[in-house]
Coordinates of C-alpha atoms and ligand atoms in Angstrom, one line a residue:
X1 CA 0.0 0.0 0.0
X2 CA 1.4 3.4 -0.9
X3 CA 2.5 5.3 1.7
X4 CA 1.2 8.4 1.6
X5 CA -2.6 8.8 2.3
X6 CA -5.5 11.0 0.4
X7 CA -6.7 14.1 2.4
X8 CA -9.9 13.8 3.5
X9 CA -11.9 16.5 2.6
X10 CA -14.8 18.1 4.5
X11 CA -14.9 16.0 8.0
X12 CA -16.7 17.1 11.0
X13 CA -14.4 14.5 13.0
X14 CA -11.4 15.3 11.3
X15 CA -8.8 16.2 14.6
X16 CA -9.9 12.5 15.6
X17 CA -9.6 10.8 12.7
X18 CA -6.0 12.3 12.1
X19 CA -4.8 10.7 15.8
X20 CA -6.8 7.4 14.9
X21 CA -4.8 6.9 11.7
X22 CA -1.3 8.2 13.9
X23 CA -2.4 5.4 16.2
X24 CA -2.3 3.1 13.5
X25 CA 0.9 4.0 11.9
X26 CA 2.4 3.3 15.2
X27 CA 0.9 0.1 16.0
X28 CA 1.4 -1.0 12.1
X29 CA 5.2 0.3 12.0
X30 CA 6.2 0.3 15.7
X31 CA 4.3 -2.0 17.5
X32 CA 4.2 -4.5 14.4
X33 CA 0.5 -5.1 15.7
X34 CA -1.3 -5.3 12.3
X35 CA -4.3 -6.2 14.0
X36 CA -4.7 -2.9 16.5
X37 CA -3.6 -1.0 13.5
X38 CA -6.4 -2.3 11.3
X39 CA -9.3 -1.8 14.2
X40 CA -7.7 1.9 14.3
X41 CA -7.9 2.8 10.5
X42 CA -11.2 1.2 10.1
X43 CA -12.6 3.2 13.1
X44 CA -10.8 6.5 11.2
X45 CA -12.6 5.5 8.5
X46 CA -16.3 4.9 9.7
X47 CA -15.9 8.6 11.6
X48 CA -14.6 10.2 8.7
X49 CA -17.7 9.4 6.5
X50 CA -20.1 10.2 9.6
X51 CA -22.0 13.7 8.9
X52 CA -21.9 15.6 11.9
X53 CA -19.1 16.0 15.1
X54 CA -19.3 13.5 17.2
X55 CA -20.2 14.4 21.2
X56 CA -19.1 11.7 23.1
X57 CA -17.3 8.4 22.7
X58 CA -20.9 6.5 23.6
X59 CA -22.4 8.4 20.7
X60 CA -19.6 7.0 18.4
X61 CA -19.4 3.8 19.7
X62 CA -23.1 3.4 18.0
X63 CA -21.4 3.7 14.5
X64 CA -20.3 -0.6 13.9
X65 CA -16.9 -0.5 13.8
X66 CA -16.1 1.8 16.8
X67 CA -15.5 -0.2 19.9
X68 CA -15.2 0.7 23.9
X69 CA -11.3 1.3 23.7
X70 CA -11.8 3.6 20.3
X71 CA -14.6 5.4 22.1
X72 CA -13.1 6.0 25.6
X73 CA -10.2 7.6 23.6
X74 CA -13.2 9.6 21.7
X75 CA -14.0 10.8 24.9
X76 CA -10.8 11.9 26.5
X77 CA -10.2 13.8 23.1
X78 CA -13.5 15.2 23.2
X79 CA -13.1 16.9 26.6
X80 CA -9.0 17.6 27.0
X81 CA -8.6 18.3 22.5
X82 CA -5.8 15.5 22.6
X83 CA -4.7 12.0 24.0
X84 CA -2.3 11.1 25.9
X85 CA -1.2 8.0 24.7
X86 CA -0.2 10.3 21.5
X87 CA 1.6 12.6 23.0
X88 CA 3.6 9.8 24.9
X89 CA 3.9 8.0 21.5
X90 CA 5.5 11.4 19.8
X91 CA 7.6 12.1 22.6
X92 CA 9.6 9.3 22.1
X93 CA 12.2 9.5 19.3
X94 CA 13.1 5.8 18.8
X95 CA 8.8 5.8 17.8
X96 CA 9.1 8.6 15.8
X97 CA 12.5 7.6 14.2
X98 CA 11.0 4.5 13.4
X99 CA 7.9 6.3 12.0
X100 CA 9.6 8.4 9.7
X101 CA 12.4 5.7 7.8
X102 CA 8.7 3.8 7.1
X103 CA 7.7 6.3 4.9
X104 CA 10.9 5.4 2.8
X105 CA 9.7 3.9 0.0
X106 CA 11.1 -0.1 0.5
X107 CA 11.7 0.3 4.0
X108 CA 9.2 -1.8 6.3
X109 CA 8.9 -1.7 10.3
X110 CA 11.8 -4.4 11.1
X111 CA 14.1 -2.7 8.9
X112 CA 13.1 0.5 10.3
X113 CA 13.5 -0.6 13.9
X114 CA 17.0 -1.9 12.9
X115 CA 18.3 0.8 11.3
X116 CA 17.2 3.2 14.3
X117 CA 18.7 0.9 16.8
X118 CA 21.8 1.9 15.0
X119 CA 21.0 5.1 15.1
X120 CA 20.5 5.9 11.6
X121 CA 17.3 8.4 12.3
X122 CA 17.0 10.4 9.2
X123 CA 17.5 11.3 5.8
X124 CA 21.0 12.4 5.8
X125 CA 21.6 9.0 7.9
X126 CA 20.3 7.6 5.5
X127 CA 21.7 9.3 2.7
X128 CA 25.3 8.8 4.7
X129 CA 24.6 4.4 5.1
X130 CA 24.0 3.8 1.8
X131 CA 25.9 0.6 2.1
X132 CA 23.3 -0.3 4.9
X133 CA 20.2 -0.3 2.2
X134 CA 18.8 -2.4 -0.4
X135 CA 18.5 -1.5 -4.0
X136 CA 14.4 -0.2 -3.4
X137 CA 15.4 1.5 0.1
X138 CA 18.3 3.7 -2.0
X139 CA 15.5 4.4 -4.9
X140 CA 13.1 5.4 -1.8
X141 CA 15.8 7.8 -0.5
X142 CA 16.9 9.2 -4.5
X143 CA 13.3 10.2 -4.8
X144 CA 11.8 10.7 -0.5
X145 CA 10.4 14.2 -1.5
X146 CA 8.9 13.1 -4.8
X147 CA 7.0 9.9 -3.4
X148 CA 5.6 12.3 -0.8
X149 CA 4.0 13.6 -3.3
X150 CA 0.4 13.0 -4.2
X151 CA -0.3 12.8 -8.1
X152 CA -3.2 14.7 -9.0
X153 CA -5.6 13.3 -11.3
X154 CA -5.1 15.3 -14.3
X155 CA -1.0 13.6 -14.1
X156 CA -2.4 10.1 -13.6
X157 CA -4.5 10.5 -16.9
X158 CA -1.4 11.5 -18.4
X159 CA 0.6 8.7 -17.0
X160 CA -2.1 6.3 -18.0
X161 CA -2.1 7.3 -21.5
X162 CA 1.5 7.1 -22.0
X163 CA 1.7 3.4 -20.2
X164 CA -1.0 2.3 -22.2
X165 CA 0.7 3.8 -25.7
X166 CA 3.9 2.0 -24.6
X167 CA 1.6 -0.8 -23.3
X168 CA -0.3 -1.5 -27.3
X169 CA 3.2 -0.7 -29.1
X170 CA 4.5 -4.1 -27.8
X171 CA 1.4 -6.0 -28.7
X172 CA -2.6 -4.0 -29.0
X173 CA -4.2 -7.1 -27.5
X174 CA -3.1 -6.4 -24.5
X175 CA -6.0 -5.1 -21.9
X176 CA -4.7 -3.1 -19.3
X177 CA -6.8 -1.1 -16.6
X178 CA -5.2 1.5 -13.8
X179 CA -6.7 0.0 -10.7
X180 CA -6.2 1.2 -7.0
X181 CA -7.6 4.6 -5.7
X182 CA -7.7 6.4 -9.5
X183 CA -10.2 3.5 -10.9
X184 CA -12.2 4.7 -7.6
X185 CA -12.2 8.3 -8.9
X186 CA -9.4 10.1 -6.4
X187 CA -8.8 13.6 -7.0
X188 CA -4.8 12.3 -6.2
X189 CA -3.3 8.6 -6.1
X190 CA -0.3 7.6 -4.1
X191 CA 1.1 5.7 -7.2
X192 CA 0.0 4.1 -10.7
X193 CA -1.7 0.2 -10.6
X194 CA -1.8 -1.1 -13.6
X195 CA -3.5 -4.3 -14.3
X196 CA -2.5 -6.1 -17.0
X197 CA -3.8 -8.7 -18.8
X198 CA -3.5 -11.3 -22.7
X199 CA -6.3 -12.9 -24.1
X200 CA -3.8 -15.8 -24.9
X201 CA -2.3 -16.5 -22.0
X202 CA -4.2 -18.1 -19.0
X203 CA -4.1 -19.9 -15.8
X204 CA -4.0 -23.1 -17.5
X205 CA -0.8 -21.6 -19.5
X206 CA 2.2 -23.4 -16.7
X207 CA 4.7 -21.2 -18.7
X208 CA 4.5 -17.4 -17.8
X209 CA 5.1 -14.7 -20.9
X210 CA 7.8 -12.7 -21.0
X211 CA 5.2 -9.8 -21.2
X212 CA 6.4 -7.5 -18.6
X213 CA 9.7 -7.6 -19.3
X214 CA 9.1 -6.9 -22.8
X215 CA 7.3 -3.7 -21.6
X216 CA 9.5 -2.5 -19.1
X217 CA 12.0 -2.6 -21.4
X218 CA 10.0 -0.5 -24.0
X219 CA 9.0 2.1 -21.2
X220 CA 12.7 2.1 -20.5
X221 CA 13.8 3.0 -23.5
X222 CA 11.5 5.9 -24.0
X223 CA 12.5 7.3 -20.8
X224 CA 9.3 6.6 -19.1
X225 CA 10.1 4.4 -16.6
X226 CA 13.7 5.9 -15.1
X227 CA 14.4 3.1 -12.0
X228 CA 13.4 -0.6 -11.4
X229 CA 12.9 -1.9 -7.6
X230 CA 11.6 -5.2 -8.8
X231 CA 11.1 -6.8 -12.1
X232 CA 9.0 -10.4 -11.9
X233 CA 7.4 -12.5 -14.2
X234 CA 4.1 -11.1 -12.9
X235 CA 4.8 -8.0 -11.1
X236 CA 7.2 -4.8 -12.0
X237 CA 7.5 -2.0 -9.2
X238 CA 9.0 0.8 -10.5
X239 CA 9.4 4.6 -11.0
X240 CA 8.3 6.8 -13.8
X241 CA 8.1 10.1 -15.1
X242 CA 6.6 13.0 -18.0
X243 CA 8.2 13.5 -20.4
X244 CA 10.0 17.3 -20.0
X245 CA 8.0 19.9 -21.6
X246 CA 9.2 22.0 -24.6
X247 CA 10.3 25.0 -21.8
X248 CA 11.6 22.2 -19.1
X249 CA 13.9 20.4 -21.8
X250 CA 16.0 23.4 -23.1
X251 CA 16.4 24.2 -19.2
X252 CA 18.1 21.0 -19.0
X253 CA 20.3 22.1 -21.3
X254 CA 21.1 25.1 -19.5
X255 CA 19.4 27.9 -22.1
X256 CA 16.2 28.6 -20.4
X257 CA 16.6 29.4 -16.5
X258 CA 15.7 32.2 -15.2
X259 CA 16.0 33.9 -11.8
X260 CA 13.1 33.4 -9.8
X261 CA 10.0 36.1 -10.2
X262 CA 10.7 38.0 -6.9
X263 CA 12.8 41.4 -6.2
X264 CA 14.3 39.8 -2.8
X265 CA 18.0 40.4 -2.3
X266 CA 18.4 37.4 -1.2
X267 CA 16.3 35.3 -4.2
X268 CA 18.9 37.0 -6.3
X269 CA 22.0 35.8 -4.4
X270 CA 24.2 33.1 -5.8
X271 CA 22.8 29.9 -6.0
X272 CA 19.4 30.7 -5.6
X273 CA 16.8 28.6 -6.8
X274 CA 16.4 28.3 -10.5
X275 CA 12.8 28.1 -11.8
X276 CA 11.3 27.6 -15.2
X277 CA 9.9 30.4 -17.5
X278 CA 6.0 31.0 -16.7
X279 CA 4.0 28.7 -19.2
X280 CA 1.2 30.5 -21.3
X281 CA -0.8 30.9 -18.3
X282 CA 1.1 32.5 -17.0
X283 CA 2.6 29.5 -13.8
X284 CA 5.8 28.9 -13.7
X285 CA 6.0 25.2 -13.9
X286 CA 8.4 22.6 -12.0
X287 CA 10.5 20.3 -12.6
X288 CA 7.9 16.6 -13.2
X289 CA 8.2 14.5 -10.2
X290 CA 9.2 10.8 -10.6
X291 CA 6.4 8.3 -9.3
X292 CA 5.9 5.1 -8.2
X293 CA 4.4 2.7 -10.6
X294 CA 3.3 -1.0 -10.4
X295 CA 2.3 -3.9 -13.4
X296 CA 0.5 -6.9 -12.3
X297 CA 0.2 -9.5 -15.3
X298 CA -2.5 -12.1 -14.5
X299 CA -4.2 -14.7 -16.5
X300 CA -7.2 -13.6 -18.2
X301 CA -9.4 -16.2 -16.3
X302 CA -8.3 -14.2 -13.5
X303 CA -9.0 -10.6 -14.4
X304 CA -11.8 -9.9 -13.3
X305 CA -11.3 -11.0 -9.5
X306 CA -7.9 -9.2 -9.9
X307 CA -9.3 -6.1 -11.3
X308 CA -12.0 -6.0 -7.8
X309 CA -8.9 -6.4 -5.5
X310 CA -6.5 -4.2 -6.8
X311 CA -9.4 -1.4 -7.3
X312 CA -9.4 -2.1 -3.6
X313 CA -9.8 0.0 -1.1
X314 CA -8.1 -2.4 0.9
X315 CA -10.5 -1.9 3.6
X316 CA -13.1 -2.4 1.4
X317 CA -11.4 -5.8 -0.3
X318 CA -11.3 -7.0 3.5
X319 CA -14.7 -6.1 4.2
X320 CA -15.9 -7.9 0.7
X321 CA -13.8 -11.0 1.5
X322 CA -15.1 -11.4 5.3
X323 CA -19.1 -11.2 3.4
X324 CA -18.3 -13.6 1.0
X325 CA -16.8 -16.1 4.3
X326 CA -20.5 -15.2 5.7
X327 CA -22.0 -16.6 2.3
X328 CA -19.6 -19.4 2.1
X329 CA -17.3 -18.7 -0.2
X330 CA -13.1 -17.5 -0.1
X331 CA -12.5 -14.3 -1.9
X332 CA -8.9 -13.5 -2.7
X333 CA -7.0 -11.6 -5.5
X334 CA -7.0 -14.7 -8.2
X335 CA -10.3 -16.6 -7.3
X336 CA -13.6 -17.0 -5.9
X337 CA -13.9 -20.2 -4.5
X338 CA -17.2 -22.2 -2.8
X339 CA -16.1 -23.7 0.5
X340 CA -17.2 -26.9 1.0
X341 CA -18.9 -28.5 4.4
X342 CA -15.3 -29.5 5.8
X343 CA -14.0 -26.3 4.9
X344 CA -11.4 -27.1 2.1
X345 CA -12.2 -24.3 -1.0
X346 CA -13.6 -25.9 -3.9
X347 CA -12.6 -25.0 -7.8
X348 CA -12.6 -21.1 -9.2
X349 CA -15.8 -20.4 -10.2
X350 CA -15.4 -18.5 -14.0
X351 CA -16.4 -15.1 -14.4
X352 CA -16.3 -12.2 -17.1
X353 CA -17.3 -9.2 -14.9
X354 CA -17.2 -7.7 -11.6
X355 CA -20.7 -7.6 -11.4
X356 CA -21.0 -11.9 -11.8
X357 CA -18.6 -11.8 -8.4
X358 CA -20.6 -9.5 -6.5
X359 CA -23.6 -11.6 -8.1
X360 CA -21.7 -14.5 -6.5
X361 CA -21.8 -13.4 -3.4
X362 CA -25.3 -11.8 -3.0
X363 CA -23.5 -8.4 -2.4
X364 CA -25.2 -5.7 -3.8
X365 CA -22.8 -4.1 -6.8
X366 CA -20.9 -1.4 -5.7
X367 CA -19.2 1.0 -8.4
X368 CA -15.6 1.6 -8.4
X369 CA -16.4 5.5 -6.6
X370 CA -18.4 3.3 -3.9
X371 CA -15.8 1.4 -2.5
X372 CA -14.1 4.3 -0.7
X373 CA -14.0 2.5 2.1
Ligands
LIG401 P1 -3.2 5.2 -3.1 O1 -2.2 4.5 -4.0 O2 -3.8 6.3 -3.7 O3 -2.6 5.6 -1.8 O4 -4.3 4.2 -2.7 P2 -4.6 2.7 -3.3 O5 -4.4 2.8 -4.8 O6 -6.0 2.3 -2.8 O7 -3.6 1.8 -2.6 P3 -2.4 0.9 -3.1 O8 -1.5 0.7 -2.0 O9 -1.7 1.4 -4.3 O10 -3.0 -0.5 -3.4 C1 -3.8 -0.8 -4.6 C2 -4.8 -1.8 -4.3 O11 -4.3 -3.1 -4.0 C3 -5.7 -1.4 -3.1 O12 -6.6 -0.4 -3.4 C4 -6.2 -2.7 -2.7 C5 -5.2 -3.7 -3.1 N1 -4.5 -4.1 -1.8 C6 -5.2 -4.8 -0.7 N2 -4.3 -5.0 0.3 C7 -3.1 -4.6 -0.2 C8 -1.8 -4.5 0.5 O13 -1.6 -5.0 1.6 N3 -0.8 -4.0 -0.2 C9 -1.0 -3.5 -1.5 N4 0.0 -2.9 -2.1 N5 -2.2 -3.5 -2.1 C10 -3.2 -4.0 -1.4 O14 -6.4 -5.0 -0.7
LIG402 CA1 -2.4 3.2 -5.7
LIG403 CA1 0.3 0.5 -5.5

């Protein structure tokens, strides 16, 4: 899951939600209790899509998902405006040294933990123990500030047209959808999911094709795709980037910088920032940021199912599978599956849609912008 979450936008319980999902950070990267840090983000997320400010913990713990531990933290919010639980959690540096190297891109809590017991606490630390870090973990530091970054929809379009141009040069039968938050209609995605699928080539097929690589190595070449933290059979994780515009391009080559728009001394000074000439309306436009981008290749029998899980939300994904263990059936990113009296899974059950799973599972269909979750 990318790192960096989606602002919520108008939320009467926002100061709450924000120390819920702190909460879970810690127990997820700190605590390593995926559990508590699951029950935190799912109560975050019930309160953020609830209309009005809460008034006390009781009146939250109505809304399912918010239990007495949540709402007796609701409570002592509600009537001191913070916890203290939090404030013990920020005051410690080990917690929030070990917060921060997780949101390096490749670095998970037990190598975080490790590296601050050595006392390797930030990005220069980083940036100084190079030898230290795997091939993703030194990607994650070459580009912190730029996978911070949100991409905002209009870039993801973008990004999706050029993948997909690159995508149909190597062969047009491919089908390939961008899954994750954009297929759910985000204003901003953490990264770029793209699903990726052959008409000829299915689960039946033992021998995987070299499709991905193929790709890759296309995007590569045009520049698109600049770094590689894991090139599979199935899966590519990567980083990419726009092309330069026109203006960004002769920049590169030195003819187009100018000094910054401002009639500060100290703008003017030596080695002040160099920006771009303003574009026709009139911005002065940046340098494009590199981005994370994924490429899952799964057989076509097993698009459809794919396509529901990596549209996700993940909450959502766990919320879908725990209905269809209600209805009896196991829900995962290749198959749905009947399970039998003794409990063993039975065969995938075919399907050519989204809407035959949620058929499947007597869930009512929920379009991609519904599962928010
Ligand atoms: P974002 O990138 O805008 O932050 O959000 P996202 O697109 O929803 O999340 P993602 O981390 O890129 O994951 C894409 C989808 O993959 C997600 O919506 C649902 C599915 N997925 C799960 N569980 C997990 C998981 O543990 N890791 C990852 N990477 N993906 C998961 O359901
Ligand atoms: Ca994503
Ligand atoms: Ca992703």
């Amino acid at each position: 899951m990318s790192k960096r979450k989606a602002p919520q936008g108008d939320n009467p319980n926002k100061d709450i939600c924000d120390i819920l999902i702190e909460l879970a950070a810690n127990e997820r990267n700190v605590n390593r209790n995926i559990h508590k840090s699951n029950v935190y983000r799912k109560a975050a997320s019930i309160l953020s899509k609830h209309p009005t400010r809460v008034t006390s913990g009781a009146e939250a713990k109505t809304l399912n998902g918010i239990g007495t531990q949540i709402a007796k933290k609701i409570n002592e919010i509600l009537s001191t405006g913070k916890l203290a639980k939090l404030d013990k959690i920020r005051a410690s540096e080990s917690s929030q040294a070990i917060i921060f190297l997780t949101e390096v891109s490749g670095i998970g809590p037990a190598a975080a933990r490790k590296l601050a017991d050595e006392g390797i606490t930030t990005l220069d630390d980083l940036k100084k123990n190079e030898e230290k870090l795997n091939h993703h973990q030194k990607i994650g530091v070459k580009h912190f500030f730029d996978f911070q970054q949100r991409i905002p929809r209009s870039e993801m379009v973008q990004l999706q047209d050029i993948a997909f141009s690159h995508i149909h040069s190597v062969d047009p039968q491919f089908i390939a959808t961008v899954c994750g938050s954009f297929r759910r209609g985000a204003v901003s995605s953490g990264d770029i999911d793209i699903l990726l699928g052959h008409p000829t080539y299915s689960s039946v097929d033992t021998k995987k094709p070299p499709y991905i690589k193929s790709i890759v190595k296309t995007m590569e070449e045009a520049g698109f795709v600049t770094d590689s933290l894991s090139l599979g059979e199935s899966k590519f994780m990567g980083v990419c980037v726009l092309p330069p515009t026109k203006t960004e391009a002769a920049t590169d080559e030195g003819a187009a910088c100018v000094p910054p728009p401002t009639k500060t001394e100290a703008a003017t000074d030596e080695g002040a920032a160099c920006v771009l000439p303003p574009t026709k309306t009139g911005e002065a436009k940046e340098k494009p940021v590199h981005r994370r981008i994924d490429i899952r290749l799964v057989p076509i029998d097993q698009y459809f199912v794919g396509l529901l899980y990596f549209t996700g939300s993940d909450m959502f994904n766990k919320t879908m599978r725990s209905h269809a263990l209600d209805q009896g059936f196991t829900l995962n990113e290749y198959s749905v599956r009947p399970v039998g009296d003794t409990g063993v899974p039975g065969e995938a059950i075919p399907v050519t849609s989204e809407e035959e799973v949620f058929d499947i599972l007597n869930y009512p269909f929920k379009k991609p912008e519904e599962r928010n979750l």
